[in-house]
């Protein structure tokens, strides 16, 4: 049996076991395995969009220790990457923010949350 199939069988047996209490995905290693299996081996389409963020505002998107960025990614089920320090959109001092997700709705939601952060930061600065 292939590793993927073995993981799926083990996770399914664990999930369907009547002796286990109901738990969340974060508490059950088998559910985590099943989720990882889904992400790694089932075909999905990805949607990527880019937006600009002023270099001076990147800290508002990241938050202390990256907590704000991680929260946005978790909430929207997206992957958000910022261009490296000093890497700007040509002709600007704006960093490139790339948002990748499996649905256009999740990507749009992440963009909205980032734009909200940027708007809040601008109102604090000005």
CSV table of N, CA and C in Angstrom, one decimal, residues 33-122:
chain,number,residue,atom,x,y,z
A,33,UNK,N,-3.2,14.6,10.3
A,33,UNK,CA,-2.7,13.8,9.2
A,33,UNK,C,-3.6,13.8,8.0
A,34,UNK,N,-4.9,13.7,8.3
A,34,UNK,CA,-5.9,13.7,7.2
A,34,UNK,C,-5.9,15.0,6.5
A,35,UNK,N,-5.8,16.1,7.2
A,35,UNK,CA,-5.8,17.5,6.6
A,35,UNK,C,-4.5,17.6,5.8
A,36,UNK,N,-3.4,17.2,6.3
A,36,UNK,CA,-2.1,17.3,5.5
A,36,UNK,C,-2.2,16.4,4.3
A,37,UNK,N,-2.8,15.2,4.4
A,37,UNK,CA,-3.0,14.4,3.2
A,37,UNK,C,-3.8,15.1,2.1
A,38,UNK,N,-4.8,15.7,2.6
A,38,UNK,CA,-5.7,16.5,1.7
A,38,UNK,C,-4.9,17.6,1.0
A,39,UNK,N,-4.1,18.4,1.8
A,39,UNK,CA,-3.4,19.5,1.2
A,39,UNK,C,-2.3,19.0,0.3
A,40,UNK,N,-1.6,17.9,0.6
A,40,UNK,CA,-0.5,17.4,-0.2
A,40,UNK,C,-0.8,16.7,-1.4
A,41,UNK,N,-1.9,15.9,-1.4
A,41,UNK,CA,-2.1,14.9,-2.4
A,41,UNK,C,-3.4,15.1,-3.3
A,42,UNK,N,-4.3,15.8,-2.8
A,42,UNK,CA,-5.5,16.0,-3.6
A,42,UNK,C,-5.3,17.3,-4.5
A,43,UNK,N,-5.7,17.2,-5.8
A,43,UNK,CA,-5.4,18.3,-6.6
A,43,UNK,C,-6.3,19.5,-6.2
A,44,UNK,N,-5.7,20.6,-6.2
A,44,UNK,CA,-6.4,21.9,-5.9
A,44,UNK,C,-5.9,22.9,-6.9
A,45,UNK,N,-6.7,23.9,-7.1
A,45,UNK,CA,-6.3,25.0,-7.9
A,45,UNK,C,-5.9,26.2,-7.0
A,46,UNK,N,-5.0,26.9,-7.4
A,46,UNK,CA,-4.6,28.1,-6.6
A,46,UNK,C,-4.9,29.4,-7.3
A,47,UNK,N,-5.2,30.3,-6.6
A,47,UNK,CA,-5.5,31.7,-7.1
A,47,UNK,C,-4.5,32.6,-6.4
A,48,UNK,N,-3.8,33.4,-7.2
A,48,UNK,CA,-2.8,34.3,-6.6
A,48,UNK,C,-3.1,35.7,-7.1
A,49,UNK,N,-3.0,36.6,-6.2
A,49,UNK,CA,-3.2,38.1,-6.5
A,49,UNK,C,-2.1,38.8,-5.8
A,50,UNK,N,-1.8,39.9,-6.4
A,50,UNK,CA,-0.8,40.8,-5.8
A,50,UNK,C,-1.4,42.2,-5.5
A,51,UNK,N,-0.8,42.8,-4.5
A,51,UNK,CA,-1.2,44.1,-4.2
A,51,UNK,C,0.1,44.8,-3.7
A,52,UNK,N,0.0,46.1,-3.6
A,52,UNK,CA,1.2,46.9,-3.1
A,52,UNK,C,0.9,47.3,-1.7
A,53,UNK,N,2.0,47.5,-0.9
A,53,UNK,CA,2.0,48.0,0.4
A,53,UNK,C,3.2,48.9,0.6
A,54,UNK,N,2.9,50.1,1.0
A,54,UNK,CA,4.0,51.0,1.3
A,54,UNK,C,5.0,50.4,2.2
A,55,UNK,N,6.3,50.5,1.9
A,55,UNK,CA,7.4,49.9,2.7
A,55,UNK,C,7.3,50.4,4.2
A,56,UNK,N,6.9,51.6,4.4
A,56,UNK,CA,6.8,52.1,5.8
A,56,UNK,C,5.6,51.5,6.5
A,57,UNK,N,4.7,50.8,5.9
A,57,UNK,CA,3.5,50.2,6.5
A,57,UNK,C,3.6,48.7,6.7
A,58,UNK,N,4.7,48.1,6.2
A,58,UNK,CA,4.8,46.6,6.3
A,58,UNK,C,4.7,46.1,7.7
A,59,UNK,N,5.2,46.9,8.7
A,59,UNK,CA,5.1,46.4,10.0
A,59,UNK,C,3.7,46.3,10.5
A,60,UNK,N,2.8,47.1,10.0
A,60,UNK,CA,1.4,47.0,10.4
A,60,UNK,C,0.7,45.8,9.9
A,61,UNK,N,1.2,45.3,8.7
A,61,UNK,CA,0.7,44.0,8.2
A,61,UNK,C,1.3,42.8,8.9
A,62,UNK,N,2.6,42.9,9.2
A,62,UNK,CA,3.2,41.8,9.9
A,62,UNK,C,2.8,41.7,11.4
A,63,UNK,N,2.7,42.8,12.1
A,63,UNK,CA,2.5,42.7,13.5
A,63,UNK,C,3.7,42.2,14.3
A,64,UNK,N,3.7,42.3,15.6
A,64,UNK,CA,4.8,41.9,16.4
A,64,UNK,C,5.0,40.4,16.2
A,65,UNK,N,6.2,40.0,15.8
A,65,UNK,CA,6.6,38.6,15.6
A,65,UNK,C,5.7,37.9,14.5
A,66,UNK,N,5.1,38.7,13.6
A,66,UNK,CA,4.4,38.2,12.5
A,66,UNK,C,3.0,37.7,12.9
A,67,UNK,N,2.5,38.1,14.2
A,67,UNK,CA,1.2,37.6,14.7
A,67,UNK,C,0.0,38.1,13.8
A,68,UNK,N,0.1,39.3,13.4
A,68,UNK,CA,-1.1,39.8,12.6
A,68,UNK,C,-1.1,39.1,11.3
A,69,UNK,N,0.0,38.9,10.6
A,69,UNK,CA,0.0,38.2,9.3
A,69,UNK,C,-0.4,36.8,9.5
A,70,UNK,N,0.0,36.1,10.5
A,70,UNK,CA,-0.4,34.7,10.8
A,70,UNK,C,-1.9,34.6,11.0
A,71,UNK,N,-2.4,35.6,11.8
A,71,UNK,CA,-3.9,35.6,12.0
A,71,UNK,C,-4.7,35.8,10.7
A,72,UNK,N,-4.2,36.7,9.9
A,72,UNK,CA,-4.9,36.9,8.6
A,72,UNK,C,-4.9,35.6,7.8
A,73,UNK,N,-3.7,35.0,7.7
A,73,UNK,CA,-3.5,33.8,6.9
A,73,UNK,C,-4.4,32.7,7.5
A,74,UNK,N,-4.5,32.5,8.8
A,74,UNK,CA,-5.3,31.5,9.4
A,74,UNK,C,-6.8,31.8,9.2
A,75,UNK,N,-7.2,33.0,9.3
A,75,UNK,CA,-8.6,33.4,9.2
A,75,UNK,C,-9.1,33.2,7.8
A,76,UNK,N,-8.2,33.4,6.8
A,76,UNK,CA,-8.7,33.4,5.4
A,76,UNK,C,-8.2,32.2,4.7
A,77,UNK,N,-7.4,31.3,5.3
A,77,UNK,CA,-6.9,30.1,4.7
A,77,UNK,C,-6.1,30.5,3.4
A,78,UNK,N,-5.2,31.5,3.6
A,78,UNK,CA,-4.4,31.9,2.4
A,78,UNK,C,-2.9,31.9,2.9
A,79,UNK,N,-2.1,32.0,1.9
A,79,UNK,CA,-0.6,32.1,2.1
A,79,UNK,C,-0.3,33.5,1.6
A,80,UNK,N,0.3,34.3,2.5
A,80,UNK,CA,0.7,35.7,2.2
A,80,UNK,C,2.2,35.9,2.3
A,81,UNK,N,2.8,36.4,1.2
A,81,UNK,CA,4.2,36.6,1.1
A,81,UNK,C,4.5,38.1,0.8
A,82,UNK,N,5.4,38.7,1.4
A,82,UNK,CA,5.8,40.0,1.1
A,82,UNK,C,7.2,40.0,0.5
A,83,UNK,N,7.4,40.9,-0.5
A,83,UNK,CA,8.7,41.0,-1.1
A,83,UNK,C,9.7,41.3,-0.1
A,84,UNK,N,11.0,41.0,-0.4
A,84,UNK,CA,12.1,41.2,0.6
A,84,UNK,C,12.3,42.7,0.8
A,85,UNK,N,12.9,43.1,1.9
A,85,UNK,CA,13.2,44.5,2.2
A,85,UNK,C,14.1,45.0,1.1
A,86,UNK,N,13.7,46.1,0.5
A,86,UNK,CA,14.5,46.7,-0.6
A,86,UNK,C,14.0,46.3,-1.9
A,87,UNK,N,13.1,45.3,-2.0
A,87,UNK,CA,12.5,44.8,-3.3
A,87,UNK,C,11.2,45.5,-3.5
A,88,UNK,N,11.1,46.4,-4.4
A,88,UNK,CA,9.9,47.2,-4.6
A,88,UNK,C,9.3,47.0,-6.0
A,89,UNK,N,8.0,47.4,-6.0
A,89,UNK,CA,7.4,47.5,-7.3
A,89,UNK,C,8.1,48.5,-8.1
A,90,UNK,N,8.5,48.3,-9.4
A,90,UNK,CA,9.3,49.2,-10.2
A,90,UNK,C,8.7,50.6,-10.1
A,91,UNK,N,9.6,51.6,-9.9
A,91,UNK,CA,9.2,53.0,-9.9
A,91,UNK,C,8.6,53.4,-8.6
A,92,UNK,N,8.5,52.6,-7.6
A,92,UNK,CA,7.8,53.0,-6.3
A,92,UNK,C,8.7,52.5,-5.1
A,93,UNK,N,8.2,52.8,-3.9
A,93,UNK,CA,8.8,52.3,-2.7
A,93,UNK,C,7.8,51.3,-2.1
A,94,UNK,N,7.0,50.7,-2.9
A,94,UNK,CA,5.9,49.8,-2.4
A,94,UNK,C,6.4,48.4,-2.5
A,95,UNK,N,6.2,47.6,-1.4
A,95,UNK,CA,6.5,46.2,-1.4
A,95,UNK,C,5.4,45.5,-2.1
A,96,UNK,N,5.7,44.3,-2.6
A,96,UNK,CA,4.7,43.5,-3.3
A,96,UNK,C,4.2,42.5,-2.4
A,97,UNK,N,2.9,42.4,-2.2
A,97,UNK,CA,2.3,41.4,-1.3
A,97,UNK,C,1.6,40.4,-2.2
A,98,UNK,N,2.0,39.2,-2.1
A,98,UNK,CA,1.4,38.1,-2.9
A,98,UNK,C,0.5,37.3,-2.0
A,99,UNK,N,-0.8,37.1,-2.4
A,99,UNK,CA,-1.7,36.3,-1.6
A,99,UNK,C,-2.2,35.2,-2.5
A,100,UNK,N,-2.0,34.0,-1.9
A,100,UNK,CA,-2.4,32.8,-2.6
A,100,UNK,C,-3.4,32.0,-1.8
A,101,UNK,N,-4.5,31.5,-2.4
A,101,UNK,CA,-5.5,30.7,-1.8
A,101,UNK,C,-6.2,29.8,-2.8
A,102,UNK,N,-7.1,29.0,-2.3
A,102,UNK,CA,-7.8,28.1,-3.1
A,102,UNK,C,-9.1,28.6,-3.7
A,103,UNK,N,-9.6,29.8,-3.1
A,103,UNK,CA,-10.8,30.4,-3.7
A,103,UNK,C,-10.5,31.9,-3.8
A,104,UNK,N,-11.2,32.5,-4.8
A,104,UNK,CA,-11.1,33.9,-5.0
A,104,UNK,C,-11.7,34.7,-3.8
A,105,UNK,N,-12.7,34.1,-3.1
A,105,UNK,CA,-13.2,34.7,-1.9
A,105,UNK,C,-12.2,34.8,-0.8
A,106,UNK,N,-11.5,33.7,-0.6
A,106,UNK,CA,-10.5,33.7,0.5
A,106,UNK,C,-9.4,34.8,0.2
A,107,UNK,N,-8.9,34.8,-1.1
A,107,UNK,CA,-7.9,35.8,-1.4
A,107,UNK,C,-8.4,37.2,-1.3
A,108,UNK,N,-9.7,37.5,-1.7
A,108,UNK,CA,-10.3,38.8,-1.6
A,108,UNK,C,-10.4,39.2,-0.1
A,109,UNK,N,-10.8,38.2,0.7
A,109,UNK,CA,-11.0,38.5,2.1
A,109,UNK,C,-9.6,38.9,2.7
A,110,UNK,N,-8.6,38.2,2.4
A,110,UNK,CA,-7.2,38.5,2.9
A,110,UNK,C,-6.8,39.9,2.4
A,111,UNK,N,-7.1,40.2,1.2
A,111,UNK,CA,-6.8,41.6,0.7
A,111,UNK,C,-7.6,42.6,1.4
A,112,UNK,N,-8.8,42.4,1.7
A,112,UNK,CA,-9.7,43.3,2.5
A,112,UNK,C,-9.1,43.5,3.9
A,113,UNK,N,-8.7,42.5,4.5
A,113,UNK,CA,-8.1,42.6,5.9
A,113,UNK,C,-6.8,43.4,5.9
A,114,UNK,N,-6.0,43.1,4.9
A,114,UNK,CA,-4.7,43.9,4.7
A,114,UNK,C,-5.0,45.4,4.5
A,115,UNK,N,-6.0,45.6,3.6
A,115,UNK,CA,-6.3,47.0,3.3
A,115,UNK,C,-6.9,47.7,4.6
A,116,UNK,N,-7.6,47.0,5.4
A,116,UNK,CA,-8.1,47.5,6.6
A,116,UNK,C,-7.0,47.9,7.6
A,117,UNK,N,-6.0,47.0,7.7
A,117,UNK,CA,-4.8,47.3,8.5
A,117,UNK,C,-4.1,48.6,8.0
A,118,UNK,N,-3.9,48.6,6.7
A,118,UNK,CA,-3.2,49.8,6.1
A,118,UNK,C,-4.0,51.1,6.3
A,119,UNK,N,-5.3,51.0,6.2
A,119,UNK,CA,-6.1,52.2,6.5
A,119,UNK,C,-6.0,52.7,7.9
A,120,UNK,N,-6.1,51.7,8.8
A,120,UNK,CA,-6.0,52.0,10.3
A,120,UNK,C,-4.6,52.6,10.6
A,121,UNK,N,-3.6,52.1,9.9
A,121,UNK,CA,-2.2,52.6,10.2
A,121,UNK,C,-2.1,54.0,9.6
A,122,UNK,N,-2.7,54.3,8.5
A,122,UNK,CA,-2.6,55.7,7.9
A,122,UNK,C,-3.3,56.6,8.8
